[in-house]
């Protein structure tokens, strides 16, 4: 059996049309019609005013921090249960990450823990310059509660929607609640440009500045003039062409991922000790990955038993992200728990199953059967 990946790229068949157009127009160098079109279409899809497409989601987060004037010794509140790419840009600017625990209803930032962090920060005179909230595996955080808290203290929100493009919270697209939203088009995301990302905002001036910074901050002059630090972060015209072809089928990919989730759910909902990531009432998850927890006392098997059994059949499955407050890189950083360190519990028992939109039902049924065979008395 050929390798089954956790989330492999799924081409629409239309990407080549946009790539060929770039070749025909000789727009092989960065920028061009595909970059402009992808930005326009991405903004329209999310009902946002503006978008800047860049080399990665990490780059988009970094630009957002620069635009918010985050610098050395500033505090940034950030979800602990995430991939390190969410937090590394905080270190790029010499700022201090303060980690916020998840809560069980969404697996995302706990409004309760966030509020306590704000209360302490206000008392100590160390309010954060920004809050980065992550929408894990496609599920939105409790954005109403989080935005209310951040608005109360006048602190801007960066919404890391790298995993949740196409998801919705109360009818509004994921990534559109804060000052800035961030998307990723990495090879394993729900749509991909092989590598790439985007920054979205309703602030035209901010997005114009993001484009400026991401093209080496070249001042308007007939020669090469630079008055501030810039970055080589702009997405290329060829890559943007792939993105345009992918964006056309985003809603279809969301439906396919949700169908994958539904098949897993129907197969395992009766298994004691298996608990799937919830879909909060009023939200619509793209179900980028099917994520669940496995209670070894109830199920009779561990999360790692499942990962190892699937690996023997050349099938990739992974643990849930290891929380940032447990990473050696962030030793000594402050951390606010929800009540019983939910992030740590999710990491210890959390499992991500193969969820690609191009995975056949036959392959998924094989995955399901391998797991069923592990469960005692089943």
CSV table of C-alpha atoms in Angstrom, one decimal:
chain,number,residue,atom,x,y,z
A,1,UNK,CA,0.0,0.0,0.0
A,2,UNK,CA,1.4,3.4,-0.9
A,3,UNK,CA,1.9,5.9,1.8
A,4,UNK,CA,-1.2,7.5,3.2
A,5,UNK,CA,-0.4,11.0,4.5
A,6,UNK,CA,-2.2,13.0,7.2
A,7,UNK,CA,-3.2,15.7,4.7
A,8,UNK,CA,-1.8,15.6,1.2
A,9,UNK,CA,-2.2,18.2,-1.5
A,10,UNK,CA,-5.4,17.9,-3.6
A,11,UNK,CA,-5.2,19.7,-7.0
A,12,UNK,CA,-8.3,21.1,-8.7
A,13,UNK,CA,-7.1,20.7,-12.2
A,14,UNK,CA,-7.5,24.5,-12.9
A,15,UNK,CA,-4.1,25.6,-11.4
A,16,UNK,CA,-2.3,25.1,-14.7
A,17,UNK,CA,-4.5,27.6,-16.4
A,18,UNK,CA,-3.3,30.4,-14.2
A,19,UNK,CA,0.3,29.2,-14.3
A,20,UNK,CA,0.2,29.1,-18.1
A,21,UNK,CA,-1.3,32.6,-18.1
A,22,UNK,CA,1.7,33.8,-16.1
A,23,UNK,CA,4.1,32.2,-18.6
A,24,UNK,CA,2.2,33.6,-21.6
A,25,UNK,CA,2.4,37.1,-20.1
A,26,UNK,CA,6.0,36.5,-19.0
A,27,UNK,CA,5.1,37.4,-15.4
A,28,UNK,CA,7.5,34.8,-14.0
A,29,UNK,CA,9.1,37.3,-11.6
A,30,UNK,CA,7.4,38.1,-8.3
A,31,UNK,CA,4.1,40.0,-8.5
A,32,UNK,CA,1.8,40.2,-11.4
A,33,UNK,CA,-1.8,39.4,-12.4
A,34,UNK,CA,-2.1,36.2,-10.3
A,35,UNK,CA,-0.9,37.9,-7.2
A,36,UNK,CA,-3.4,40.7,-7.7
A,37,UNK,CA,-6.2,38.3,-8.6
A,38,UNK,CA,-5.5,36.0,-5.7
A,39,UNK,CA,-5.5,38.8,-3.2
A,40,UNK,CA,-8.8,40.2,-4.6
A,41,UNK,CA,-10.5,36.8,-4.7
A,42,UNK,CA,-9.3,35.8,-1.2
A,43,UNK,CA,-10.5,39.0,0.3
A,44,UNK,CA,-13.9,38.6,-1.5
A,45,UNK,CA,-14.3,35.0,-0.3
A,46,UNK,CA,-13.8,36.1,3.3
A,47,UNK,CA,-15.9,39.3,3.0
A,48,UNK,CA,-12.8,41.4,3.8
A,49,UNK,CA,-11.6,44.6,2.2
A,50,UNK,CA,-7.9,43.7,1.7
A,51,UNK,CA,-5.4,40.9,1.5
A,52,UNK,CA,-1.7,40.6,1.0
A,53,UNK,CA,-0.4,37.2,-0.1
A,54,UNK,CA,3.1,36.3,1.2
A,55,UNK,CA,5.6,33.4,1.4
A,56,UNK,CA,4.1,31.7,4.5
A,57,UNK,CA,1.6,32.0,7.3
A,58,UNK,CA,4.5,32.7,9.6
A,59,UNK,CA,5.5,35.7,7.5
A,60,UNK,CA,2.0,37.0,7.7
A,61,UNK,CA,2.0,36.8,11.5
A,62,UNK,CA,5.4,38.5,11.6
A,63,UNK,CA,4.1,41.3,9.4
A,64,UNK,CA,1.1,41.7,11.6
A,65,UNK,CA,3.3,42.1,14.7
A,66,UNK,CA,5.5,44.7,12.8
A,67,UNK,CA,2.3,46.6,11.8
A,68,UNK,CA,1.3,46.7,15.5
A,69,UNK,CA,4.7,48.0,16.5
A,70,UNK,CA,5.6,45.0,18.6
A,71,UNK,CA,9.1,45.2,19.9
A,72,UNK,CA,11.6,44.2,22.6
A,73,UNK,CA,10.1,43.6,26.1
A,74,UNK,CA,6.5,43.9,24.8
A,75,UNK,CA,4.1,41.2,25.9
A,76,UNK,CA,2.0,39.2,23.5
A,77,UNK,CA,-0.7,36.8,24.7
A,78,UNK,CA,-0.9,33.7,22.5
A,79,UNK,CA,-2.6,30.3,22.5
A,80,UNK,CA,-0.4,27.6,23.9
A,81,UNK,CA,-1.9,24.7,22.0
A,82,UNK,CA,-0.6,25.5,18.5
A,83,UNK,CA,2.3,24.9,16.1
A,84,UNK,CA,5.4,26.9,16.9
A,85,UNK,CA,5.0,29.0,13.7
A,86,UNK,CA,2.4,31.0,15.7
A,87,UNK,CA,4.9,32.0,18.3
A,88,UNK,CA,8.2,32.3,16.5
A,89,UNK,CA,7.5,35.7,15.1
A,90,UNK,CA,7.0,37.0,18.6
A,91,UNK,CA,10.6,36.0,19.2
A,92,UNK,CA,11.7,37.6,16.0
A,93,UNK,CA,10.7,41.0,17.4
A,94,UNK,CA,12.2,40.3,20.8
A,95,UNK,CA,8.9,40.3,22.5
A,96,UNK,CA,7.7,38.0,25.3
A,97,UNK,CA,5.0,35.4,24.7
A,98,UNK,CA,2.5,34.8,27.5
A,99,UNK,CA,0.7,31.6,26.9
A,100,UNK,CA,-3.0,31.0,27.4
A,101,UNK,CA,-4.5,27.6,27.9
A,102,UNK,CA,-7.3,26.0,25.9
A,103,UNK,CA,-10.8,25.1,27.0
A,104,UNK,CA,-12.7,21.8,26.3
A,105,UNK,CA,-15.5,23.3,24.3
A,106,UNK,CA,-13.3,24.3,21.3
A,107,UNK,CA,-9.8,23.1,22.2
A,108,UNK,CA,-8.8,26.8,21.6
A,109,UNK,CA,-8.0,29.8,23.8
A,110,UNK,CA,-9.9,29.8,27.0
A,111,UNK,CA,-11.7,33.2,27.6
A,112,UNK,CA,-11.6,32.4,31.3
A,113,UNK,CA,-7.8,32.1,31.3
A,114,UNK,CA,-7.4,35.1,29.0
A,115,UNK,CA,-9.4,37.3,31.4
A,116,UNK,CA,-7.2,36.3,34.3
A,117,UNK,CA,-4.1,37.1,32.3
A,118,UNK,CA,-5.5,40.5,31.5
A,119,UNK,CA,-6.4,41.2,35.2
A,120,UNK,CA,-2.9,40.4,36.3
A,121,UNK,CA,-1.3,42.3,33.5
A,122,UNK,CA,-3.4,45.4,34.2
A,123,UNK,CA,-2.5,45.2,37.9
A,124,UNK,CA,1.2,44.9,37.1
A,125,UNK,CA,1.2,47.6,34.4
A,126,UNK,CA,2.2,45.0,31.7
A,127,UNK,CA,-0.8,44.9,29.3
A,128,UNK,CA,0.0,43.0,26.1
A,129,UNK,CA,0.5,44.8,22.8
A,130,UNK,CA,-1.5,42.1,21.0
A,131,UNK,CA,-3.3,38.8,21.4
A,132,UNK,CA,-2.8,36.0,19.0
A,133,UNK,CA,-5.7,33.5,19.0
A,134,UNK,CA,-5.5,30.2,17.1
A,135,UNK,CA,-8.4,28.3,15.4
A,136,UNK,CA,-7.1,24.8,15.9
A,137,UNK,CA,-7.7,22.1,13.2
A,138,UNK,CA,-10.5,24.2,11.7
A,139,UNK,CA,-12.5,24.9,14.8
A,140,UNK,CA,-13.0,28.6,15.7
A,141,UNK,CA,-12.3,29.8,19.2
A,142,UNK,CA,-15.0,31.6,21.2
A,143,UNK,CA,-14.5,34.8,19.3
A,144,UNK,CA,-17.3,36.8,20.8
A,145,UNK,CA,-16.0,36.3,24.3
A,146,UNK,CA,-12.3,36.8,23.3
A,147,UNK,CA,-13.0,40.0,21.3
A,148,UNK,CA,-15.1,41.4,24.2
A,149,UNK,CA,-12.2,40.9,26.6
A,150,UNK,CA,-9.6,42.3,24.2
A,151,UNK,CA,-11.8,45.3,23.3
A,152,UNK,CA,-12.3,46.0,27.0
A,153,UNK,CA,-8.6,46.5,27.4
A,154,UNK,CA,-8.0,48.1,24.0
A,155,UNK,CA,-5.7,45.3,22.8
A,156,UNK,CA,-5.7,44.3,19.1
A,157,UNK,CA,-6.3,40.7,18.0
A,158,UNK,CA,-4.4,38.7,15.4
A,159,UNK,CA,-6.5,35.7,14.4
A,160,UNK,CA,-4.3,32.8,13.3
A,161,UNK,CA,-6.7,31.0,10.9
A,162,UNK,CA,-3.9,29.0,9.3
A,163,UNK,CA,-5.9,25.8,9.8
A,164,UNK,CA,-9.4,27.2,9.5
A,165,UNK,CA,-9.8,28.8,6.1
A,166,UNK,CA,-13.4,28.2,5.0
A,167,UNK,CA,-14.7,27.7,8.6
A,168,UNK,CA,-17.3,30.0,10.1
A,169,UNK,CA,-18.2,31.5,13.5
A,170,UNK,CA,-21.8,32.6,13.7
A,171,UNK,CA,-22.0,33.0,10.0
A,172,UNK,CA,-18.8,35.0,9.7
A,173,UNK,CA,-15.7,33.6,8.1
A,174,UNK,CA,-12.8,32.5,10.3
A,175,UNK,CA,-9.9,34.9,10.3
A,176,UNK,CA,-12.0,38.0,10.0
A,177,UNK,CA,-12.7,39.0,13.6
A,178,UNK,CA,-9.4,40.7,14.7
A,179,UNK,CA,-7.4,43.6,13.4
A,180,UNK,CA,-5.6,41.0,11.3
A,181,UNK,CA,-6.3,37.5,10.1
A,182,UNK,CA,-3.7,35.0,8.9
A,183,UNK,CA,-4.0,32.1,6.5
A,184,UNK,CA,-1.6,29.4,5.5
A,185,UNK,CA,-1.3,27.6,2.1
A,186,UNK,CA,1.3,25.1,3.2
A,187,UNK,CA,1.4,21.8,1.4
A,188,UNK,CA,-0.8,20.1,4.0
A,189,UNK,CA,-3.5,22.8,4.4
A,190,UNK,CA,-7.1,22.6,3.0
A,191,UNK,CA,-5.9,24.4,-0.1
A,192,UNK,CA,-2.3,24.9,-0.9
A,193,UNK,CA,0.1,26.9,-3.0
A,194,UNK,CA,2.9,24.5,-2.0
A,195,UNK,CA,4.1,27.2,0.4
A,196,UNK,CA,2.5,30.5,1.1
A,197,UNK,CA,0.2,32.5,3.3
A,198,UNK,CA,-1.9,35.7,3.5
A,199,UNK,CA,-2.6,38.6,5.8
A,200,UNK,CA,-6.2,40.0,5.6
A,201,UNK,CA,-7.6,43.2,7.2
A,202,UNK,CA,-10.2,45.9,6.6
A,203,UNK,CA,-7.4,48.4,7.2
A,204,UNK,CA,-6.2,49.5,3.7
A,205,UNK,CA,-3.2,51.5,5.0
A,206,UNK,CA,-2.0,48.5,7.0
A,207,UNK,CA,-2.2,46.1,4.1
A,208,UNK,CA,-0.4,48.5,1.9
A,209,UNK,CA,2.3,48.7,4.5
A,210,UNK,CA,2.4,44.9,4.7
A,211,UNK,CA,3.1,44.8,0.9
A,212,UNK,CA,5.8,47.4,1.3
A,213,UNK,CA,7.5,45.6,4.1
A,214,UNK,CA,7.3,42.2,2.3
A,215,UNK,CA,9.1,43.6,-0.7
A,216,UNK,CA,12.2,44.7,1.1
A,217,UNK,CA,10.7,48.0,2.2
A,218,UNK,CA,11.8,49.8,-0.9
A,219,UNK,CA,11.0,53.5,-0.8
A,220,UNK,CA,9.5,55.2,-3.8
A,221,UNK,CA,12.5,56.4,-5.7
A,222,UNK,CA,14.1,55.9,-9.1
A,223,UNK,CA,17.0,54.2,-7.3
A,224,UNK,CA,17.0,51.6,-4.5
A,225,UNK,CA,16.3,53.6,-1.3
A,226,UNK,CA,15.5,52.0,2.0
A,227,UNK,CA,14.7,53.7,5.3
A,228,UNK,CA,13.5,50.8,7.4
A,229,UNK,CA,14.0,47.0,7.6
A,230,UNK,CA,12.1,45.0,5.1
A,231,UNK,CA,11.6,41.3,4.2
A,232,UNK,CA,11.6,39.1,1.1
A,233,UNK,CA,8.1,37.8,2.0
A,234,UNK,CA,6.0,38.4,-1.1
A,235,UNK,CA,4.3,35.5,-2.8
A,236,UNK,CA,5.4,34.9,-6.4
A,237,UNK,CA,3.1,35.2,-9.4
A,238,UNK,CA,3.5,31.5,-10.3
A,239,UNK,CA,2.6,30.4,-6.7
A,240,UNK,CA,-0.4,32.8,-6.6
A,241,UNK,CA,-1.7,31.1,-9.8
A,242,UNK,CA,-1.8,27.8,-8.0
A,243,UNK,CA,-3.7,29.5,-5.2
A,244,UNK,CA,-6.3,30.9,-7.6
A,245,UNK,CA,-7.0,27.4,-8.9
A,246,UNK,CA,-7.2,26.0,-5.4
A,247,UNK,CA,-9.5,28.8,-4.1
A,248,UNK,CA,-12.0,27.9,-6.7
A,249,UNK,CA,-12.7,24.5,-5.0
A,250,UNK,CA,-12.3,25.6,-1.4
A,251,UNK,CA,-15.9,25.0,-0.4
A,252,UNK,CA,-15.8,21.6,-2.1
A,253,UNK,CA,-12.7,20.7,-0.1
A,254,UNK,CA,-14.4,21.8,3.1
A,255,UNK,CA,-17.3,19.5,2.3
A,256,UNK,CA,-15.0,16.6,1.5
A,257,UNK,CA,-13.1,17.1,4.8
A,258,UNK,CA,-16.3,17.2,6.7
A,259,UNK,CA,-17.4,14.0,5.1
A,260,UNK,CA,-14.1,12.3,6.2
A,261,UNK,CA,-14.8,13.5,9.7
A,262,UNK,CA,-18.4,12.2,9.6
A,263,UNK,CA,-17.2,8.7,8.5
A,264,UNK,CA,-14.8,8.5,11.4
A,265,UNK,CA,-17.4,9.8,13.8
A,266,UNK,CA,-20.0,7.3,12.8
A,267,UNK,CA,-17.4,4.5,13.1
A,268,UNK,CA,-16.1,5.4,16.5
A,269,UNK,CA,-18.9,7.4,18.3
A,270,UNK,CA,-19.9,4.3,20.3
A,271,UNK,CA,-16.3,3.5,21.4
A,272,UNK,CA,-15.9,4.3,25.1
A,273,UNK,CA,-13.0,6.7,25.6
A,274,UNK,CA,-13.0,8.2,22.1
A,275,UNK,CA,-14.0,11.9,22.2
A,276,UNK,CA,-13.9,14.0,19.0
A,277,UNK,CA,-12.9,17.7,18.9
A,278,UNK,CA,-16.3,19.5,19.5
A,279,UNK,CA,-17.9,21.8,16.9
A,280,UNK,CA,-19.2,24.6,19.0
A,281,UNK,CA,-22.9,25.5,18.5
A,282,UNK,CA,-23.2,28.3,15.9
A,283,UNK,CA,-19.8,27.4,14.3
A,284,UNK,CA,-18.9,25.5,11.1
A,285,UNK,CA,-15.5,23.8,11.1
A,286,UNK,CA,-13.7,23.0,7.9
A,287,UNK,CA,-12.5,19.8,9.8
A,288,UNK,CA,-9.1,20.3,8.3
A,289,UNK,CA,-8.0,17.4,10.4
A,290,UNK,CA,-10.1,14.9,12.3
A,291,UNK,CA,-8.9,15.2,15.8
A,292,UNK,CA,-10.0,13.2,18.9
A,293,UNK,CA,-8.8,12.2,22.3
A,294,UNK,CA,-8.3,8.5,23.4
A,295,UNK,CA,-8.8,7.8,27.1
A,296,UNK,CA,-6.6,4.6,27.6
A,297,UNK,CA,-8.5,3.6,30.8
A,298,UNK,CA,-11.8,3.6,29.0
A,299,UNK,CA,-10.7,2.5,25.5
A,300,UNK,CA,-8.2,-0.1,26.6
A,301,UNK,CA,-5.7,1.3,24.1
A,302,UNK,CA,-3.6,4.5,23.9
A,303,UNK,CA,-3.2,7.2,21.3
A,304,UNK,CA,0.3,5.9,20.6
A,305,UNK,CA,-1.0,2.3,20.0
A,306,UNK,CA,-3.1,3.7,17.2
A,307,UNK,CA,-0.3,5.8,15.7
A,308,UNK,CA,2.1,2.8,15.8
A,309,UNK,CA,-0.5,0.4,14.3
A,310,UNK,CA,-1.3,2.7,11.4
A,311,UNK,CA,2.4,3.3,10.8
A,312,UNK,CA,2.9,-0.4,10.3
A,313,UNK,CA,0.6,-0.1,7.4
A,314,UNK,CA,2.4,2.9,6.0
A,315,UNK,CA,-0.4,5.3,7.2
A,316,UNK,CA,0.5,8.6,8.9
A,317,UNK,CA,-1.3,9.7,12.1
A,318,UNK,CA,0.1,12.2,14.6
A,319,UNK,CA,-0.4,13.5,18.2
A,320,UNK,CA,-2.1,16.8,18.8
A,321,UNK,CA,0.3,19.7,18.9
A,322,UNK,CA,2.6,19.8,21.9
A,323,UNK,CA,1.7,23.0,23.8
A,324,UNK,CA,4.1,25.9,23.6
A,325,UNK,CA,4.4,26.2,27.4
A,326,UNK,CA,5.8,22.7,27.5
A,327,UNK,CA,8.4,23.4,24.8
A,328,UNK,CA,12.1,23.9,25.8
A,329,UNK,CA,12.3,27.0,23.6
A,330,UNK,CA,9.8,28.7,25.9
A,331,UNK,CA,10.9,27.5,29.2
A,332,UNK,CA,10.2,30.2,31.8
A,333,UNK,CA,7.4,32.0,29.9
A,334,UNK,CA,4.2,32.7,31.8
A,335,UNK,CA,1.3,30.4,31.3
A,336,UNK,CA,-2.4,30.8,32.4
A,337,UNK,CA,-4.3,27.6,32.7
A,338,UNK,CA,-8.0,27.2,32.1
A,339,UNK,CA,-8.4,25.1,35.3
A,340,UNK,CA,-6.6,21.8,34.9
A,341,UNK,CA,-4.1,22.5,32.1
A,342,UNK,CA,-6.5,21.5,29.3
A,343,UNK,CA,-3.7,21.9,26.6
A,344,UNK,CA,-1.5,19.4,28.3
A,345,UNK,CA,-4.3,16.9,28.6
A,346,UNK,CA,-5.2,17.2,24.9
A,347,UNK,CA,-1.6,16.7,24.0
A,348,UNK,CA,-1.2,13.6,26.1
A,349,UNK,CA,-4.2,11.9,24.6
A,350,UNK,CA,-4.9,13.8,21.4
A,351,UNK,CA,-4.8,12.1,18.0
A,352,UNK,CA,-5.0,13.4,14.4
A,353,UNK,CA,-6.2,10.9,11.8
A,354,UNK,CA,-5.5,11.0,8.1
A,355,UNK,CA,-8.0,13.5,6.7
A,356,UNK,CA,-7.1,14.4,3.2
A,357,UNK,CA,-9.9,15.4,0.9
A,358,UNK,CA,-8.5,13.1,-1.8
A,359,UNK,CA,-8.4,10.0,0.5
A,360,UNK,CA,-10.7,7.3,-0.9
A,361,UNK,CA,-13.4,5.8,1.2
A,362,UNK,CA,-11.8,2.4,0.8
A,363,UNK,CA,-8.6,3.7,2.3
A,364,UNK,CA,-10.5,5.3,5.1
A,365,UNK,CA,-12.4,2.1,5.8
A,366,UNK,CA,-9.1,0.3,6.1
A,367,UNK,CA,-7.9,2.9,8.6
A,368,UNK,CA,-11.1,2.4,10.6
A,369,UNK,CA,-10.7,-1.4,10.6
A,370,UNK,CA,-7.1,-1.2,11.8
A,371,UNK,CA,-8.2,0.9,14.8
A,372,UNK,CA,-11.2,-1.3,15.5
A,373,UNK,CA,-9.0,-4.4,15.6
A,374,UNK,CA,-6.9,-2.8,18.3
A,375,UNK,CA,-9.9,-2.2,20.7
A,376,UNK,CA,-10.4,-5.0,23.2
A,377,UNK,CA,-13.7,-6.9,22.9
A,378,UNK,CA,-14.5,-5.2,19.5
